[in-house]
XYZ file of C-alpha atoms in Angstrom:
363
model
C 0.000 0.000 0.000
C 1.366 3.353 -0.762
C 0.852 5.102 2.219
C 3.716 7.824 2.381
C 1.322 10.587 2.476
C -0.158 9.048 5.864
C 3.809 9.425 7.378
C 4.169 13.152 6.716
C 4.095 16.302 9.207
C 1.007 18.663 9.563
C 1.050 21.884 11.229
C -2.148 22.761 12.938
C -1.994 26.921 14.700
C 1.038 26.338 16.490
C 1.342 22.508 16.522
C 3.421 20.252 14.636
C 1.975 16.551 13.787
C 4.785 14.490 12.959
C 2.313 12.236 10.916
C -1.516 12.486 9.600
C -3.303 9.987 11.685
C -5.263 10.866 14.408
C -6.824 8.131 17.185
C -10.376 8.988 17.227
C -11.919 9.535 20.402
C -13.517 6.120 21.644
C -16.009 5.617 24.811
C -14.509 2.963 27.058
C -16.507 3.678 29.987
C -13.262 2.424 32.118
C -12.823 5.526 34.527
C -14.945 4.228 37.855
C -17.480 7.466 38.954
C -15.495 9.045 36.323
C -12.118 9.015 37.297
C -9.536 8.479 34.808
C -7.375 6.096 36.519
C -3.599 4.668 36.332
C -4.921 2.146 33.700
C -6.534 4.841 31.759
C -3.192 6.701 31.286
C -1.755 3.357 30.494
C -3.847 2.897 27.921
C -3.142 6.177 25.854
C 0.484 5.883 26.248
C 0.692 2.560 24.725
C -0.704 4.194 21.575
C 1.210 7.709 21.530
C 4.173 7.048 20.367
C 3.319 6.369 16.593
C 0.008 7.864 16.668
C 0.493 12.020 15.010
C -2.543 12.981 17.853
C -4.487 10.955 20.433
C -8.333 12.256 20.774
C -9.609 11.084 24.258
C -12.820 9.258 24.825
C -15.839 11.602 25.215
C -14.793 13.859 29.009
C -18.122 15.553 30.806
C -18.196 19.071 31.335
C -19.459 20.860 34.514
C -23.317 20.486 33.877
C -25.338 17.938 36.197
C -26.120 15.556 32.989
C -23.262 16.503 30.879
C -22.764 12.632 30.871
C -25.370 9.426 30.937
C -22.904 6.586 32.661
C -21.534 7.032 35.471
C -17.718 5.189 34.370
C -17.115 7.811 31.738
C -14.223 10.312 32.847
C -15.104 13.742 33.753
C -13.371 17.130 32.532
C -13.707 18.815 35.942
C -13.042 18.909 39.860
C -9.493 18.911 41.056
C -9.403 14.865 41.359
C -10.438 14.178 38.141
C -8.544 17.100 36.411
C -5.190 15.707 38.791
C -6.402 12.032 36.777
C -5.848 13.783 33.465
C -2.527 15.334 34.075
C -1.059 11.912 34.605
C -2.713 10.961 31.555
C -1.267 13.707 29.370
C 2.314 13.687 31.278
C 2.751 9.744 29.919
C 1.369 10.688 26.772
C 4.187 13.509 26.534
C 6.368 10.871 27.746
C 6.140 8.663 24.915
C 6.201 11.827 22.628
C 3.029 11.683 21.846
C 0.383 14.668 21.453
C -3.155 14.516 22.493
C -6.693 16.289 23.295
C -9.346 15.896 25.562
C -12.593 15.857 23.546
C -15.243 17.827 25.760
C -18.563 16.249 25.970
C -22.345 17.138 26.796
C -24.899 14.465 25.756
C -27.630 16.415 25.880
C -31.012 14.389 25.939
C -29.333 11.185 25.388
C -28.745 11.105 29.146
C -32.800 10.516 29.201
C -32.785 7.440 31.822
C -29.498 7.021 32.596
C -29.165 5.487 36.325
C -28.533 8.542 38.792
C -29.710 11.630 36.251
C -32.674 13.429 37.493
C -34.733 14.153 34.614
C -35.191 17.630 35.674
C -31.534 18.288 34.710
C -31.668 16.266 31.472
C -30.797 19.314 29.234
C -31.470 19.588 25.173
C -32.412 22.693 22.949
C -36.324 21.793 22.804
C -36.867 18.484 24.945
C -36.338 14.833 23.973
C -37.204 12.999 21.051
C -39.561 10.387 21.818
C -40.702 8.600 18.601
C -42.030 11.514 16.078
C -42.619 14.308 19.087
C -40.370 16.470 21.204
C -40.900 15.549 24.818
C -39.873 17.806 27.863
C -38.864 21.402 28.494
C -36.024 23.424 26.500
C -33.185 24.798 28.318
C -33.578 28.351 29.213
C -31.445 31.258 28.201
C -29.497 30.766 31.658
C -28.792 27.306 31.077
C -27.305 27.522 28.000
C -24.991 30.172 29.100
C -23.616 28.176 31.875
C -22.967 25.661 29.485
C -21.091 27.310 27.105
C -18.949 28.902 29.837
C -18.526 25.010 31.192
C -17.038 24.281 27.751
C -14.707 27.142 28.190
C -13.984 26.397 31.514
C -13.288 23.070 30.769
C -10.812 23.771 27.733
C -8.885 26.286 30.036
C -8.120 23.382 32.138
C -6.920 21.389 29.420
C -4.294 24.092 27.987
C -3.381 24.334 31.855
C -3.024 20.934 31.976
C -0.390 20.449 29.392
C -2.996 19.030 26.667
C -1.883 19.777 23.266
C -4.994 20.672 21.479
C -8.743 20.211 22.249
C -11.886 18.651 20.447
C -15.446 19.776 20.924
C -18.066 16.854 20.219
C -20.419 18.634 18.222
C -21.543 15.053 16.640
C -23.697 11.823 16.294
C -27.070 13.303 18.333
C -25.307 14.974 21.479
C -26.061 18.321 22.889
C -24.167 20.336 20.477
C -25.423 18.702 17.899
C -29.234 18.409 18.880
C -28.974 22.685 18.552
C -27.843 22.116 14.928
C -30.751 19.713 13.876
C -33.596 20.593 13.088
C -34.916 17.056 14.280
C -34.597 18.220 17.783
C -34.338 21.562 17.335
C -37.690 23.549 17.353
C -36.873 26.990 19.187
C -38.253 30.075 18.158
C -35.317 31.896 19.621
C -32.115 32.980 18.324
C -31.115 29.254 19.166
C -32.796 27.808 16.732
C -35.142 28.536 13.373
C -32.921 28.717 10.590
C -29.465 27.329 9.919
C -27.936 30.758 11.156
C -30.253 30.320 14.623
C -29.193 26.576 15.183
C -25.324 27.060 14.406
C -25.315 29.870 17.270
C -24.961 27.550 20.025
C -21.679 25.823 18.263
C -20.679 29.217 17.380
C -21.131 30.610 21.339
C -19.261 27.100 22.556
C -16.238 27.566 20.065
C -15.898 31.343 20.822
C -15.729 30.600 24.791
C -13.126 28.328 24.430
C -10.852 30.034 21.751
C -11.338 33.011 24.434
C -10.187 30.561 27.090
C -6.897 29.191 25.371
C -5.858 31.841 23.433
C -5.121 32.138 19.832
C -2.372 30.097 19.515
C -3.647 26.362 20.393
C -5.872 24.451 17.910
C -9.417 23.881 18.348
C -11.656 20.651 16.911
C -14.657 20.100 16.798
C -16.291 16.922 15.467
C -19.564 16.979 13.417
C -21.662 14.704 11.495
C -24.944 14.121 9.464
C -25.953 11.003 11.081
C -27.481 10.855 14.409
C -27.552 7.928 16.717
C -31.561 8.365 16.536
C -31.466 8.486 13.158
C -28.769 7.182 10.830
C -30.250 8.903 7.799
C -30.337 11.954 9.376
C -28.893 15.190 7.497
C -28.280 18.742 8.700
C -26.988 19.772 5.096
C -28.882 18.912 2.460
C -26.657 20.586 -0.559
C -23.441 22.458 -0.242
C -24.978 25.795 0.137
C -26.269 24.295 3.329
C -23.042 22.895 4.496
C -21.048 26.155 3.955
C -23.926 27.946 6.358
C -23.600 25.203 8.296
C -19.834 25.180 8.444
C -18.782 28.676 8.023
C -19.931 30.184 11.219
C -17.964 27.425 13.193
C -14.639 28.507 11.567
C -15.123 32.214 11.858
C -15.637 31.305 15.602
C -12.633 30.020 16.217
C -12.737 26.333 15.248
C -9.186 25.511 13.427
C -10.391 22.421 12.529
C -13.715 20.218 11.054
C -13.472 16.472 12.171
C -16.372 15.048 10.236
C -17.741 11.847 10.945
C -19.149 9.480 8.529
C -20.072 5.722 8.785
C -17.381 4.645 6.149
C -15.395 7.381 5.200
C -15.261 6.818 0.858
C -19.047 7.733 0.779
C -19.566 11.179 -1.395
C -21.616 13.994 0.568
C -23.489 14.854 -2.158
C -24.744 13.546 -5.779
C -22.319 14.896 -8.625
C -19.000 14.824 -6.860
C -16.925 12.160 -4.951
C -15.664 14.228 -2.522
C -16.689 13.081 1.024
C -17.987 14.768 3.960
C -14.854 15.884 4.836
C -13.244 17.009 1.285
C -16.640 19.052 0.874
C -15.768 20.881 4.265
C -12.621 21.916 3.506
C -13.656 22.901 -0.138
C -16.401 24.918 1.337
C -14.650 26.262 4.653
C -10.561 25.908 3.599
C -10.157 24.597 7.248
C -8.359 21.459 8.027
C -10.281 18.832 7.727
C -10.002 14.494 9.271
C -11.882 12.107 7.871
C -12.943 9.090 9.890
C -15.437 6.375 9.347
C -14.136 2.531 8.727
C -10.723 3.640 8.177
C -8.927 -0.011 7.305
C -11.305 -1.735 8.060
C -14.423 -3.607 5.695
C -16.857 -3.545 8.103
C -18.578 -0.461 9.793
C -18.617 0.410 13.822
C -22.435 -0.598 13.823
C -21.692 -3.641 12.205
C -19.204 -4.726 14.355
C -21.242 -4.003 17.422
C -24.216 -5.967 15.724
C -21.706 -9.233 15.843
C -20.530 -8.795 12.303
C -16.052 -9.094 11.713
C -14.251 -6.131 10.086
C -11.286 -7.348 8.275
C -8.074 -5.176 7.440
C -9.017 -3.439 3.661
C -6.352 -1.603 1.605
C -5.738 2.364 2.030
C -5.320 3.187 -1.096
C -8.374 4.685 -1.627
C -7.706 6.807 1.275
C -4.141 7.872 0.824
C -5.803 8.660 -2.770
C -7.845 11.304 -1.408
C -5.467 12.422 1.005
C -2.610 13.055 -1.903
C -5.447 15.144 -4.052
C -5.600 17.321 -0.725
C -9.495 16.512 -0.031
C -8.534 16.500 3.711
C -5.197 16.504 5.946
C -5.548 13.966 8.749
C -7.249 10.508 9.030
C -8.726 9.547 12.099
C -8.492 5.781 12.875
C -10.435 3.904 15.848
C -11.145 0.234 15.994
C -8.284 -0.526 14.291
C -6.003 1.464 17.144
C -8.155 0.325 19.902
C -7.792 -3.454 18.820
C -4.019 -3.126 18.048
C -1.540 -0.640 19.586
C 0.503 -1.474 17.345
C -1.645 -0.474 13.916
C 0.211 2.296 12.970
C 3.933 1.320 13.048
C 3.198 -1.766 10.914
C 0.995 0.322 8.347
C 3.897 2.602 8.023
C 6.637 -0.229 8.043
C 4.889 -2.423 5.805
C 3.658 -5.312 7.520
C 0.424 -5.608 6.709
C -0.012 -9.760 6.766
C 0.001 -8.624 10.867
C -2.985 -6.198 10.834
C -5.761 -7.611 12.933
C -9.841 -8.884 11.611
C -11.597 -6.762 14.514
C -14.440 -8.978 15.777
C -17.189 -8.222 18.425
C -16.178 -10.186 21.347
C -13.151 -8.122 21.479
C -14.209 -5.242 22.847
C -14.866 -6.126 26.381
C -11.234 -6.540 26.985
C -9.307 -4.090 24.762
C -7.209 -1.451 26.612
C-alpha cells in the first residue's frame, strides 16, 4: 500500500503533527465514577508514540447531565482534572500529542441510572418517537454551558494538553442545537441554519477566548445521528457552507467530520466526502474518519458482524489530491496498539480482523 502521504508532518496553529493519523476519540466507559485512573493513562500511552494525535474518549463538562454513565471520565473537579494530568504527562512521555474531547450528551442522558430528569438538558426536549418531549433549556442554562465548555478547555491548555476537540456530533447536545430534528426553538437558538449554528458558534468562541489564539481547536460533526442514521443537517453544499462557516469564523481551526465509512460522497455529482466538501467549502483542516482499514462499519461490528483489514489506497488517494489533511483511525487502534507502526513499516499480513467479542477486553 502506498501510504507515504499518511507518514508526513502537519502543522495545525502552532502545533506540529509528525504524521496524519489521528486516534479517534472512543467511549470505554473504564474511569470508575469518572475518574480516569492509572490504567486509563496506560492505555493512551501505549498508543502515543506512533500515533500524530491521540483524541480522548468523550470527558463531561461541569453540567449535572453533561454525561449518561456514570464510568465515563469527567473534565472537571481537582481529582479528576489531577487524573488527566497523569494521563497527558505519559502521553508527553512517549512523545506523543493529544486532546481531551469535551462532551455534553444532551437528551441522550434521558434514563441514565442517577440523572434526574429535571436536569436532562437539550435545545427543545427529547425525542420520543415523532414528538419532542420535555422542556427546552432556558437562556441561563445555556450560558452556563457554554462557559462550562470554556472552563473546561482552560483546564486542558493548563493541563499540558496539546490541542482540544469539541463533540459537536452523532445526536449529542451540540449537535441536537444544529438539527432541526430536535431543534424547534423560536429563539435565536434555533429557526434557521444561522439560529441553530449559534450555540456551536457561542461554545467555540468561549473556548478560543479561554486558550488563546495560539492552540488548535476541533470540533467533530456529522450528518448522522444515533436516533437516526439517515439523518442530514446539510442537504446541498450551500447548506453545508452555512452550516460550516460560522464554526470557523468562531474560532474552530479544525472540522473532524464523521461518517459511517469514510469513501461515501456527501453529495450527488462529486466524490468528494464529507470531509473534502468541508474543507472545499470552509478551507479549514479537515479528518476524515469512518471505517478507516477496516471492511466492516462500527455498527456492524457491534451488531456481531467481523471487520477485516481493507487496503488504504483509496484513502491515501484522497489524502494526496488534498481533499482532507488527517485521518482519524479507531477500531483498528483500539484493537491493536501497534496499527500504525506496521501500516507505516509495511507489515500488513500482521494487521488484525476486529471482531465483536473483542471489545470487552481491549485497553
Amino acid at each position: 500500500m502506498p501510504v507515504a502521504a499518511l507518514f508526513t508532518p502537519y502543522a495545525i496553529n502552532g502545533l506540529t503533527l509528525p504524521n496524519r493519523i489521528v486516534m479517534a476519540p472512543m467511549t470505554r466507559a473504564k474511569s470508575p465514577g469518572g475518574f480516569p485512573t492509572e490504567e486509563v493513562a496506560s492505555y493512551y500511552a501505549r498508543r502515543a508514540a506512533d500515533v500524530g494525535l491521540i483524541i480522548s474518549e468523550g470527558t463531561g463538562i461541569a453540567r449535572p447531565a453533561s454525561l449518561g454513565n456514570k464510568d465515563v471520565p469527567r473534565f472537571h473537579g481537582d481529582t479528576e482534572l489531577s487524573g488527566w494530568k497523569r494521563v497527558i504527562d505519559a502521553v508527553h512521555a512517549k512523545g506523543g500529542r493529544m486532546a481531551p474531547q469535551l462532551w455534553h450528551v444532551g437528551s441522550t442522558a434521558h434514563g441514565a441510572d442517577g440523572i434526574p430528569q429535571e436536569s436532562v438538558e437539550s435545545p427543545s426536549g427529547r425525542l420520543k418517537g415523532d414528538e419532542i418531549h420535555g422542556a427546552p433549556m432556558s437562556d441561563a442554562a445555556i450560558f452556563d454551558t457554554v462557559a462550562a465548555f470554556g472552563s473546561a478547555a482552560a483546564d486542558a491548555k493548563r493541563l499540558g494538553f496539546d490541542s482540544v476537540e469539541l463533540h459537536g456530533a452523532h445526536g449529542y447536545l451540540i449537535d441536537q442545537f444544529f438539527w432541526s430534528g430536535l431543534n424547534s426553538r423560536a429563539d435565536a437558538f434555533g429557526g434557521d441554519m444561522a439560529g441553530r449554528t449559534r450555540f456551536a458558534a457561542e461554545v467555540i468562541g468561549a473556548v478560543r477566548a479561554a486558550v488563546g489564539p495560539d492552540f488548535p481547536v476541533i470540533i467533530r460533526l456529522s450528518q448522522w445521528k444515533q436516533q437516526d442514521y439517515a439523518a442530514r443537517i446539510a442537504e446541498t453544499p450551500a447548506e453545508m457552507e452555512a452550516w460550516l462557516k460560522p464554526l470557523v469564523e468562531a474560532g474552530a481551526d479544525v472540522l473532524h467530520c464523521s461518517q459511517r465509512r469514510f469513501w461515501e460522497p456527501e453529495f450527488e455529482g462529486s466524490d468528494l466526502n464529507f470531509a473534502g466538501w468541508a474543507k472545499k467549502l470552509t478551507g479549514a483542516t479537515t479528518i476524515t474518519v469512518g471505517s478507516v482499514g477496516l471492511s466492516g462499519d462500527f455498527f456492524g461490528a457491534f451488531a456481531g458482524e467481523g471487520s477485516a483489514p481493507v487496503s488504504l489506497d483509496e484513502l491515501t488517494r484522497r489524502l494526496e489530491r488534498g481533499d482532507f489533511d488527517l485521518v482519524a483511525v479507531g477500531r483498528a487502534i483500539l484493537q491493536d496498539p501497534q496499527w500504525v507502526a506496521k501500516v507505516r513499516d509495511g507489515r500488513t499480513e500482521d494487521l488484525m480482523t476486529f471482531e465483536r467479542a473483542a471489545m470487552s477486553t481491549l485497553s
